[in-house]
GROMACS .gro file of C-alpha atoms in nm:
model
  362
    1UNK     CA    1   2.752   1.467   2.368
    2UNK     CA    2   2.951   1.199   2.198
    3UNK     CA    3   2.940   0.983   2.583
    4UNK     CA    4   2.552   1.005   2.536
    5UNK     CA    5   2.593   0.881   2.146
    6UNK     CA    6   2.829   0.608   2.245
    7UNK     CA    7   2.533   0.498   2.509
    8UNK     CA    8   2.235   0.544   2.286
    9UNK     CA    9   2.455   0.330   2.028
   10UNK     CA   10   2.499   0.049   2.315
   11UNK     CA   11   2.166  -0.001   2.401
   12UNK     CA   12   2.045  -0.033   2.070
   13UNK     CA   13   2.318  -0.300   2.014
   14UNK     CA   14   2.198  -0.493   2.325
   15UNK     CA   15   1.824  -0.444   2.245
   16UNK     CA   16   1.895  -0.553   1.915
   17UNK     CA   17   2.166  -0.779   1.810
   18UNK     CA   18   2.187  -0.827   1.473
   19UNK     CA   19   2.207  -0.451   1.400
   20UNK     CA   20   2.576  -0.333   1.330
   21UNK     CA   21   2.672  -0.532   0.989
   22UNK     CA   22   3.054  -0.531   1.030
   23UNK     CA   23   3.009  -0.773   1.321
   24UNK     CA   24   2.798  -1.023   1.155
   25UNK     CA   25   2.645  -1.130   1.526
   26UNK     CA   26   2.425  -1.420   1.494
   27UNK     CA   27   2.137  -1.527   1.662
   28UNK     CA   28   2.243  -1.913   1.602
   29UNK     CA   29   2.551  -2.008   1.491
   30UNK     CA   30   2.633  -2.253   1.230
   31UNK     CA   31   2.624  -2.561   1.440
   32UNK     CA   32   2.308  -2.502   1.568
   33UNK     CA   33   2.418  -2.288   1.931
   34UNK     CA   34   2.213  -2.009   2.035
   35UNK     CA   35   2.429  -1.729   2.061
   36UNK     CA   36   2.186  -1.472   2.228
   37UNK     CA   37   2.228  -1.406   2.561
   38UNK     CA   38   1.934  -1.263   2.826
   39UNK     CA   39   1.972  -0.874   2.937
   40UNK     CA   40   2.257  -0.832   3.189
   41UNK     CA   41   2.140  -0.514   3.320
   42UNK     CA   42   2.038  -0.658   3.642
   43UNK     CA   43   2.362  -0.801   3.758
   44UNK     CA   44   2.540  -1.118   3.808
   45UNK     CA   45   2.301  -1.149   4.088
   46UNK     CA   46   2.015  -1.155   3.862
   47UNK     CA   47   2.189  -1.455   3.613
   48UNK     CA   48   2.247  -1.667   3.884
   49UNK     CA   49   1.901  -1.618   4.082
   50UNK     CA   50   1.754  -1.705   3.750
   51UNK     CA   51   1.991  -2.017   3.692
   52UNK     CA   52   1.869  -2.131   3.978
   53UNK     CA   53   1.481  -2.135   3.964
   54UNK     CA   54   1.594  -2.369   3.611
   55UNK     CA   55   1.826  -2.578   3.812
   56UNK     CA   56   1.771  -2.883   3.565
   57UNK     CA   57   1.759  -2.653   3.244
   58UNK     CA   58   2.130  -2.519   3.355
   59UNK     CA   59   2.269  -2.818   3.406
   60UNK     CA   60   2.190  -2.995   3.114
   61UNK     CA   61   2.285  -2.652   2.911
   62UNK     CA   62   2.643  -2.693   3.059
   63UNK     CA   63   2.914  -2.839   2.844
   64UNK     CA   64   3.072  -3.149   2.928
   65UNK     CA   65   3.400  -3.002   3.093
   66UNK     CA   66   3.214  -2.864   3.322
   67UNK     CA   67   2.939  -3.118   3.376
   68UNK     CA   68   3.215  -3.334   3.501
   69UNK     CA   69   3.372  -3.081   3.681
   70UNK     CA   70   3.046  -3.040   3.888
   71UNK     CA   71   3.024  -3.434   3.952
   72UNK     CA   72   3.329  -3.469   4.048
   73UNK     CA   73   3.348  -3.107   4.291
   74UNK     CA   74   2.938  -3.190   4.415
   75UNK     CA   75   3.061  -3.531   4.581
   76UNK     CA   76   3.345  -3.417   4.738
   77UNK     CA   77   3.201  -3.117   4.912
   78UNK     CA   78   2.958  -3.414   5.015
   79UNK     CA   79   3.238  -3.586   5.166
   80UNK     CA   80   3.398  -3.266   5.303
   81UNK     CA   81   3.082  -3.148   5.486
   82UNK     CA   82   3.011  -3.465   5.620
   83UNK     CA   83   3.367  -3.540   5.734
   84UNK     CA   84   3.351  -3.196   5.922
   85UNK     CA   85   3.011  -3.325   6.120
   86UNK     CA   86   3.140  -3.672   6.191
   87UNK     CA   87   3.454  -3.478   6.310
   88UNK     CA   88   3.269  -3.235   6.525
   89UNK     CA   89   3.022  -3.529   6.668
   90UNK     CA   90   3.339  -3.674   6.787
   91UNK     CA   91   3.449  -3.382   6.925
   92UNK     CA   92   3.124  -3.271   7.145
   93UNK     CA   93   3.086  -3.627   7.232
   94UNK     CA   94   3.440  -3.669   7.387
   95UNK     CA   95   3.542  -3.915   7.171
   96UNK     CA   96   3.884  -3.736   7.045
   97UNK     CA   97   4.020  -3.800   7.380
   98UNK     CA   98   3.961  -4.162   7.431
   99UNK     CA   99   4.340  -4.307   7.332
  100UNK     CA  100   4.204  -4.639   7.339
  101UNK     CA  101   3.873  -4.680   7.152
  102UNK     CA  102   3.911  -5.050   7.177
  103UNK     CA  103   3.906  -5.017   7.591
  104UNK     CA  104   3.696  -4.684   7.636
  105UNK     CA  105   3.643  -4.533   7.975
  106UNK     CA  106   3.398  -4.702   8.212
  107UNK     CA  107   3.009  -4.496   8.158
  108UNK     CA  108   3.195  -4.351   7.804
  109UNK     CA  109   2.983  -4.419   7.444
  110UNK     CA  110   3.124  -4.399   7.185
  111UNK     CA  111   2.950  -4.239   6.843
  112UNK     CA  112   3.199  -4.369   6.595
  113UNK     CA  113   3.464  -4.589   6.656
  114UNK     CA  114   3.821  -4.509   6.590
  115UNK     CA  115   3.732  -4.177   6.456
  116UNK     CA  116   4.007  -3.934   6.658
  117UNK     CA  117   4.088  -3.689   6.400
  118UNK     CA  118   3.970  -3.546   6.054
  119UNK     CA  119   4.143  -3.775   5.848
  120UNK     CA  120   3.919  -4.107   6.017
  121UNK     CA  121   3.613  -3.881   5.956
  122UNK     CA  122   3.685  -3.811   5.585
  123UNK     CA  123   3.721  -4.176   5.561
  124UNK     CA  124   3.470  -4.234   5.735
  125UNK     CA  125   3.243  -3.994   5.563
  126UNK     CA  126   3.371  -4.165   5.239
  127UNK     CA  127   3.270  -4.547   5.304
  128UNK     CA  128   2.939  -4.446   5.421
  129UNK     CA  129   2.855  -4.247   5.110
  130UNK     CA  130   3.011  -4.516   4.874
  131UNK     CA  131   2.893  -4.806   5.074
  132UNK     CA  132   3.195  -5.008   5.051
  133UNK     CA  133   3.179  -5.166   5.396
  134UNK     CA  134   3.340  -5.037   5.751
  135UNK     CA  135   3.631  -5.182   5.878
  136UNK     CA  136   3.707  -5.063   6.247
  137UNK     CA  137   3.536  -4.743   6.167
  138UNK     CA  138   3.207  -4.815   6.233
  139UNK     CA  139   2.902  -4.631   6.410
  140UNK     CA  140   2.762  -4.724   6.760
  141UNK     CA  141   2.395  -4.820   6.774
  142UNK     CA  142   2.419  -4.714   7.167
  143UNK     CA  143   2.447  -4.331   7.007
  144UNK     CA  144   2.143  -4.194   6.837
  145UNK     CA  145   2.330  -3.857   6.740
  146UNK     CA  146   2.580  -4.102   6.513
  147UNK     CA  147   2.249  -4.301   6.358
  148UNK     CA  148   2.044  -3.981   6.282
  149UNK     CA  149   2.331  -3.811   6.052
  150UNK     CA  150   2.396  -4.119   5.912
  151UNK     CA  151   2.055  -4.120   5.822
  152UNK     CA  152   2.100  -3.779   5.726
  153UNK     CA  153   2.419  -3.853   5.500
  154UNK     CA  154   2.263  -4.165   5.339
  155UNK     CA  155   1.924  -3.988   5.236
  156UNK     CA  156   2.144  -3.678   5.102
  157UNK     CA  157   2.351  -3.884   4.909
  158UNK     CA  158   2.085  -4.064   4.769
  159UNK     CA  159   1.937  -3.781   4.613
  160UNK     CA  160   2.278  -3.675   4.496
  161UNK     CA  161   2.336  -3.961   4.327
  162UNK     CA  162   1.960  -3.988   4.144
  163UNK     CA  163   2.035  -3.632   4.017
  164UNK     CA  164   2.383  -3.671   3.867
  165UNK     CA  165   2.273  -4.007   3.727
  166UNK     CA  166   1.964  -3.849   3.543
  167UNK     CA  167   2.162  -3.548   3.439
  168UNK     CA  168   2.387  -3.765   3.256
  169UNK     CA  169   2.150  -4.045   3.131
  170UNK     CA  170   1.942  -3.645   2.999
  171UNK     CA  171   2.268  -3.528   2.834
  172UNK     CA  172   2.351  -3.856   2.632
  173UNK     CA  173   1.991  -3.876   2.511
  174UNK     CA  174   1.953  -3.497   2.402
  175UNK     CA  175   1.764  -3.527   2.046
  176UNK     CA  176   2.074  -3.220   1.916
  177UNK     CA  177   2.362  -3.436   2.059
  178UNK     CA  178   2.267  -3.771   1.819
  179UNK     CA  179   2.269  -3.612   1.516
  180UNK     CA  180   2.680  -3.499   1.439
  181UNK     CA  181   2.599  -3.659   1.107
  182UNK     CA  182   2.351  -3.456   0.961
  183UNK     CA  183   2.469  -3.186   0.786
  184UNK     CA  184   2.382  -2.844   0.613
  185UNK     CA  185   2.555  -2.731   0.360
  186UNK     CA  186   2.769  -2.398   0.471
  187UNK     CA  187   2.609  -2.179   0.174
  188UNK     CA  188   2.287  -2.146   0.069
  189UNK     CA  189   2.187  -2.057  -0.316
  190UNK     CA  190   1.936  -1.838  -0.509
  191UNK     CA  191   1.891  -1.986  -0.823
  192UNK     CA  192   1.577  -2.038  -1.111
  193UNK     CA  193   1.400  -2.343  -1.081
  194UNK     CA  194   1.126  -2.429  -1.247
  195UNK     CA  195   1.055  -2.125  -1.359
  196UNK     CA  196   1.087  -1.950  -1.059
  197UNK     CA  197   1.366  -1.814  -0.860
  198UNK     CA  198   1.446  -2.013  -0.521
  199UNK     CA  199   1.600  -2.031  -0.209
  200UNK     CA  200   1.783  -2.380  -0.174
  201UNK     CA  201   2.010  -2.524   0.080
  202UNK     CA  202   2.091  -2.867   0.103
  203UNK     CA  203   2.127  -3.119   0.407
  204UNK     CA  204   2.327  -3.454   0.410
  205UNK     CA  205   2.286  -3.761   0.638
  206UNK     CA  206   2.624  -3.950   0.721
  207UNK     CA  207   2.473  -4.126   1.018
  208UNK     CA  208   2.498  -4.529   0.987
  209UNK     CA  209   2.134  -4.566   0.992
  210UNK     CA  210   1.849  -4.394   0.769
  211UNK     CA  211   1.625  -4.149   0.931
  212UNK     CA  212   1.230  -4.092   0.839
  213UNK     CA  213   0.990  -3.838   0.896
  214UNK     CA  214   1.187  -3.552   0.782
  215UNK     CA  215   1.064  -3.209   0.808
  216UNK     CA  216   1.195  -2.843   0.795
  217UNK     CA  217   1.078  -2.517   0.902
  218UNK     CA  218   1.258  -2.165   0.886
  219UNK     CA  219   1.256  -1.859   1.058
  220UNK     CA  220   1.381  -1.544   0.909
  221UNK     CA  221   1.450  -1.273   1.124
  222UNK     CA  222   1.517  -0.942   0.960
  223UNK     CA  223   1.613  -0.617   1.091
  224UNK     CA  224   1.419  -0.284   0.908
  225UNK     CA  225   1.408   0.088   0.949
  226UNK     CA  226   1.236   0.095   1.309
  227UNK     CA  227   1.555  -0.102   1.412
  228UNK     CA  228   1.329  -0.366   1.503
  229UNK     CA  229   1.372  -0.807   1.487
  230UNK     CA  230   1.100  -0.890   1.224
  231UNK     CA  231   1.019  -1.272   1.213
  232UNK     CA  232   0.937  -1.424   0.886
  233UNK     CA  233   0.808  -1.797   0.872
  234UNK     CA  234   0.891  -1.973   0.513
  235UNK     CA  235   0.821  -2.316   0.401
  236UNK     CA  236   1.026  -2.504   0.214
  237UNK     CA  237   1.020  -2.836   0.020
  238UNK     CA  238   1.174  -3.120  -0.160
  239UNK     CA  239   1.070  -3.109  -0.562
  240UNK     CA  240   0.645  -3.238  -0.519
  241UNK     CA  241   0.628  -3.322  -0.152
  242UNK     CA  242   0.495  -2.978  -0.088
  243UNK     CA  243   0.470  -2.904   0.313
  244UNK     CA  244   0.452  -3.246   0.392
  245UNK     CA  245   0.746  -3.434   0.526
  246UNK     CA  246   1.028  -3.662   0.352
  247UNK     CA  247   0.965  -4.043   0.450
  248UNK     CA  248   1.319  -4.120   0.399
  249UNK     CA  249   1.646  -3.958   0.483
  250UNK     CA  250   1.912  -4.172   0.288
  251UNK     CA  251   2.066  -3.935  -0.007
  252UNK     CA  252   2.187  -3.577   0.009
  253UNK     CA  253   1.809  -3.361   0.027
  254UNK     CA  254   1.793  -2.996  -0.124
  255UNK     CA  255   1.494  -2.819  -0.008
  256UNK     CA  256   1.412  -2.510  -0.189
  257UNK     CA  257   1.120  -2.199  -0.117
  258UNK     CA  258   0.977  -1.979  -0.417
  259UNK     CA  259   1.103  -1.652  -0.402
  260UNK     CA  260   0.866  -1.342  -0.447
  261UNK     CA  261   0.986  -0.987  -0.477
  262UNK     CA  262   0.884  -0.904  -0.117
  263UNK     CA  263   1.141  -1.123   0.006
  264UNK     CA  264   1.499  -1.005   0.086
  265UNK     CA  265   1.646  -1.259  -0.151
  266UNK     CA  266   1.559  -1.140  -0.457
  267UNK     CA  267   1.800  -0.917  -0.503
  268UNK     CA  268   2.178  -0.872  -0.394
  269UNK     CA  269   2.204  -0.865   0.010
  270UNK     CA  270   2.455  -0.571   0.006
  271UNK     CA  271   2.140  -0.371  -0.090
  272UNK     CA  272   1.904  -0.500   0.188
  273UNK     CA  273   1.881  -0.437   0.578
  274UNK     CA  274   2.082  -0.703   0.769
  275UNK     CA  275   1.887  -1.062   0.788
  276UNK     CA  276   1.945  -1.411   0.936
  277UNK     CA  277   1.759  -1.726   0.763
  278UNK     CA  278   1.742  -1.982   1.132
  279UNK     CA  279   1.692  -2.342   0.962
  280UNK     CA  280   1.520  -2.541   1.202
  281UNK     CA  281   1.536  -3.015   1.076
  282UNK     CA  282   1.363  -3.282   1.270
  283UNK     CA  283   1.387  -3.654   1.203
  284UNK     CA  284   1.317  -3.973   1.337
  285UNK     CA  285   1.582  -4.246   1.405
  286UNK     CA  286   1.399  -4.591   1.227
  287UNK     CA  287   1.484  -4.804   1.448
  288UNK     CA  288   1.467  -4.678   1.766
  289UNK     CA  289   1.194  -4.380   1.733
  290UNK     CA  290   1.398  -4.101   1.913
  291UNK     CA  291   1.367  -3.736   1.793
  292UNK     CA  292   1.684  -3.574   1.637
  293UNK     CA  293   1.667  -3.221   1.633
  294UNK     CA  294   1.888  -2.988   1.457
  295UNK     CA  295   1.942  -2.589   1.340
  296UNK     CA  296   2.189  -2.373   1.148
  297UNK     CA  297   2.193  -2.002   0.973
  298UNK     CA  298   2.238  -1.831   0.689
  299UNK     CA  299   2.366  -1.446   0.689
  300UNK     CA  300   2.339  -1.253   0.360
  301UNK     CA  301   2.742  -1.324   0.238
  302UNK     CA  302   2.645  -1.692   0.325
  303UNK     CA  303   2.417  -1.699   0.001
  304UNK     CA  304   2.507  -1.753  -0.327
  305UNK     CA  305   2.340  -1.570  -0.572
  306UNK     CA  306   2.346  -1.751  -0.928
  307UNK     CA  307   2.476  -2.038  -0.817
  308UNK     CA  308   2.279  -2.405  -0.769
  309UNK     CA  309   2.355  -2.749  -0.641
  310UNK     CA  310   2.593  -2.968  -0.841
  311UNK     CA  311   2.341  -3.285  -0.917
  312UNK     CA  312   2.395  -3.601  -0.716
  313UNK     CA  313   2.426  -3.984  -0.847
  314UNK     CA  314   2.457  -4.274  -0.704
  315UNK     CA  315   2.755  -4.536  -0.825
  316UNK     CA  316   2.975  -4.768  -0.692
  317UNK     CA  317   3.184  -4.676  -0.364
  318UNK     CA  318   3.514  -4.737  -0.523
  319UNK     CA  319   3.460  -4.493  -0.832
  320UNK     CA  320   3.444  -4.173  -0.552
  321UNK     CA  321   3.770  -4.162  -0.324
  322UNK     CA  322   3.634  -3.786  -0.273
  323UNK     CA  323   3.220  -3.744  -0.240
  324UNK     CA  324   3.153  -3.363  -0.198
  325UNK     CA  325   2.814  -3.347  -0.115
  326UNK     CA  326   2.759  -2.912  -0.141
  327UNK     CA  327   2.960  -2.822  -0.453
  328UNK     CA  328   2.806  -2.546  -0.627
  329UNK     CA  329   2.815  -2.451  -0.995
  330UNK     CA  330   2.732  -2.142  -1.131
  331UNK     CA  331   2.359  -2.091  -1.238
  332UNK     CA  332   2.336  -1.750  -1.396
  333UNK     CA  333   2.005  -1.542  -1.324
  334UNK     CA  334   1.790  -1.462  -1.613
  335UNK     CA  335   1.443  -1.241  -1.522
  336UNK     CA  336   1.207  -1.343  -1.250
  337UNK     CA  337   0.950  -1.626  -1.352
  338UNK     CA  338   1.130  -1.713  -1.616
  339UNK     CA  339   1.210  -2.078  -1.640
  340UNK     CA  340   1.617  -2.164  -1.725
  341UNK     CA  341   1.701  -2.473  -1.896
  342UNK     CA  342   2.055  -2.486  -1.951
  343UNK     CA  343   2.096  -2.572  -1.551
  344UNK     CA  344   2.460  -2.696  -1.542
  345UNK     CA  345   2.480  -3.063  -1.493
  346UNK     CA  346   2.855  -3.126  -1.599
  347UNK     CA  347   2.977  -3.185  -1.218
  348UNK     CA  348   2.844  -3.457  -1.045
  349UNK     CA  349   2.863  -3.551  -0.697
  350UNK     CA  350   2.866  -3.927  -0.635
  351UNK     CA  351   2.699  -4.102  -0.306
  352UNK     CA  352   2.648  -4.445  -0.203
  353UNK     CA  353   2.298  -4.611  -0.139
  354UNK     CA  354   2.309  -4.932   0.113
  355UNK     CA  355   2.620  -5.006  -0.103
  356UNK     CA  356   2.525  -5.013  -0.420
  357UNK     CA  357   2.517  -4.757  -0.660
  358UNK     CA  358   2.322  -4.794  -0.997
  359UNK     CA  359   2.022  -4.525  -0.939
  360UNK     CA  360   2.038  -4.211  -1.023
  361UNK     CA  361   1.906  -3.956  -0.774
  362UNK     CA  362   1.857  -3.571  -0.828
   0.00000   0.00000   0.00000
C-alpha cells in the first residue's frame, strides 16, 4: 500500500509540477529559463528521436559550452572519417607500398601522392577541408576514385560549414540574449492605488540605448482542487496608457493590474492554492528594429503584500553613487476600493535621463 501511494504521489508530481509547495518548482525561472521538461516516460530513446526531428531548435537551445564543444568535436570527426577513407583508398589502390611515390612502378597510378600512412591522410584530409593549399600531398587527376571523394569531402564540408556558421550568426541574434539589461524587479507588490488594490512589478532598462514599443502580457497559472494547471491571462499597464504599449523605454516602468476579489492576490498567499504569475516584455531596439524578448516569475512568497514602489526622480549623476531602482516601502492595506493617500514618498530612488537630471518622473 504505501509503494502504490508513493507512485500515485509521483505521477501527480510529473503530471503536474507546481503541486507540492515545499519545493517551490517553477515553470520559468527568474531569468526567464523554462524549467519544464517533456514526459520522460518513453525513454532516453524517445528524447533523442525527438531532438532530432528539431535538429535546428536543439542546437540553438544548447548553451554555449556546449555549442562550442559540438563545433569543435563535428569538424574533427570530419577530419577523422575522411582521413580513414583517404587512408583506405590508399590502401585498396596499392599505394601504401610504393616506397618511392616520386618514381612509382611502371603501369602504377597513384590516387594521392605521398599519402603512405594515416598520419599523411589526416593531413591530407585536413588541407582539403580547410583549403589551405597542398604541398606534395596532392590528388591525381589520372584516379577518378581520389576526385569523386574529394568531391564528396568538399560538398560535405560545405554544408558543415553553412550550418555551424548560421547556428552561430542564430545564437548571437536571439531577441532573449540582447536584452541582459532589462530588468524585473525580484518582488512584486500588492498595494492601493487609486483607489483600488493592485498588482505592480517594476522593470528597469540599463541597456546604452532606449528601447520603444514596449508591451507586457502575463500568464498566471494556478493550481486548484482538481489538481489541475489553470491559465489566467491579465493585463497590465503603465498609469493612463491602458492596453496599449509604452513608446519609450528610458526610466524605471511600474506596470500595475486592478485586483478583484476573484483573483488569488487579494488576500495573503499562505491561504491560497499554489500559483505562478509568468511575466512575458517585448521591445524594440530604436535604432536597429530587432525584437528583444524577455520573461520572469513571481511565486506567492515573491509578493509583497502592503508594500509599493519607492518613487523615482531624476537628478544629476553625481548626487547618486548608489541608484536602487526596486526599493520598496511599506504601503499598509486599508479595505478594498478604498483609495489611500498617505502613499509613502520619503525614499526616493534617483536615475539619470541622457545625462541630465532636472525632471521628475513617477
Amino acid at each position: 500500500m504505501p509503494t502504490t501511494m508513493t507512485n500515485t504521489t509521483a505521477d501527480q508530481k510529473a503530471s503536474c509540477p507546481l503541486m507540492v509547495k515545499p519545493q517551490r518548482r517553477r515553470l520559468v525561472s527568474k531569468d526567464g529559463r523554462s524549467q519544464t521538461r517533456g514526459n520522460t516516460r518513453g525513454g532516453s530513446r524517445e528524447t533523442c528521436f525527438s531532438a532530432l526531428r528539431d535538429l535546428w531548435g536543439t542546437w540553438l537551445a544548447l548553451r554555449w559550452r556546449w555549442v562550442v564543444l559540438a563545433f569543435c568535436g563535428s569538424f574533427l570527426l570530419h577530419w577523422l572519417l575522411f582521413a580513414v577513407l583517404w587512408y583506405l583508398l590508399a590502401r585498396v589502390n596499392g599505394d601504401l607500398d610504393v616506397l618511392d611515390h616520386d618514381s612509382p612502378p611502371p603501369g602504377h597510378v597513384l590516387c594521392v601522392k605521398h599519402v603512405n600512412g594515416f598520419t599523411a591522410a589526416f593531413s591530407f584530409a585536413l588541407e582539403t577541408q580547410l583549403t589551405i593549399g597542398y604541398g606534395t600531398m596532392y590528388p591525381n587527376a589520372d584516379c577518378p576514385t581520389a576526385i569523386a571523394l574529394l568531391a564528396l569531402q568538399m560538398l560535405l564540408g560545405l554544408m558543415l560549414e553553412a550550418f555551424i556558421t548560421g547556428a552561430f550568426v542564430a545564437k548571437f541574434s536571439r531577441p532573449q540574449k540582447r536584452c541582459d539589461g532589462i530588468l524585473f524587479s525580484p518582488q512584486a507588490v500588492v498595494c492601493e492605488q487609486k483607489g483600488q488594490r493592485c498588482l505592480m512589478f517594476r522593470v528597469c532598462n540599463l541597456q546604452p540605448q532606449p528601447l520603444v514599443d514596449v508591451s507586457v502580457s502575463a500568464v498566471l497559472y494556478e493550481e486548484r482542487d482538481d489538481h489541475e494547471l489553470h491559465q489566467t491571462a491579465l493585463e497590465f499597464s503603465i498609469d493612463n496608457l491602458g492596453s496599449r504599449s509604452c513608446p519609450l523605454f528610458l526610466s524605471p516602468l511600474t506596470f500595475f493590474h486592478p485586483l478583484n476579489p476573484s483573483t488569488p492576490f487579494i488576500n495573503n498567499p499562505s491561504s491560497q492554492t499554489h500559483f505562478e504569475l509568468v511575466v512575458f516584455l517585448t521591445a524594440t531596439q530604436e535604432s536597429t528594429g530587432s525584437g528583444y524578448h524577455k520573461r520572469t516569475s513571481y511565486l506567492p512568497d515573491e509578493i509583497q503584500y502592503g508594500y509599493c514602489f519607492s518613487k523615482v526622480t531624476s537628478v544629476h549623476q553625481n548626487k547618486t553613487p548608489n541608484m536602487r531602482y526596486f526599493d520598496t516601502v511599506p504601503c499598509p492595506l486599508t479595505l478594498a476600493n478604498t483609495h489611500t493617500t498617505d502613499t509613502p514618498d520619503k525614499e526616493h530612488v534617483v536615475v539619470q535621463l541622457n545625462g541630465e537630471g532636472s525632471d521628475r518622473v513617477e
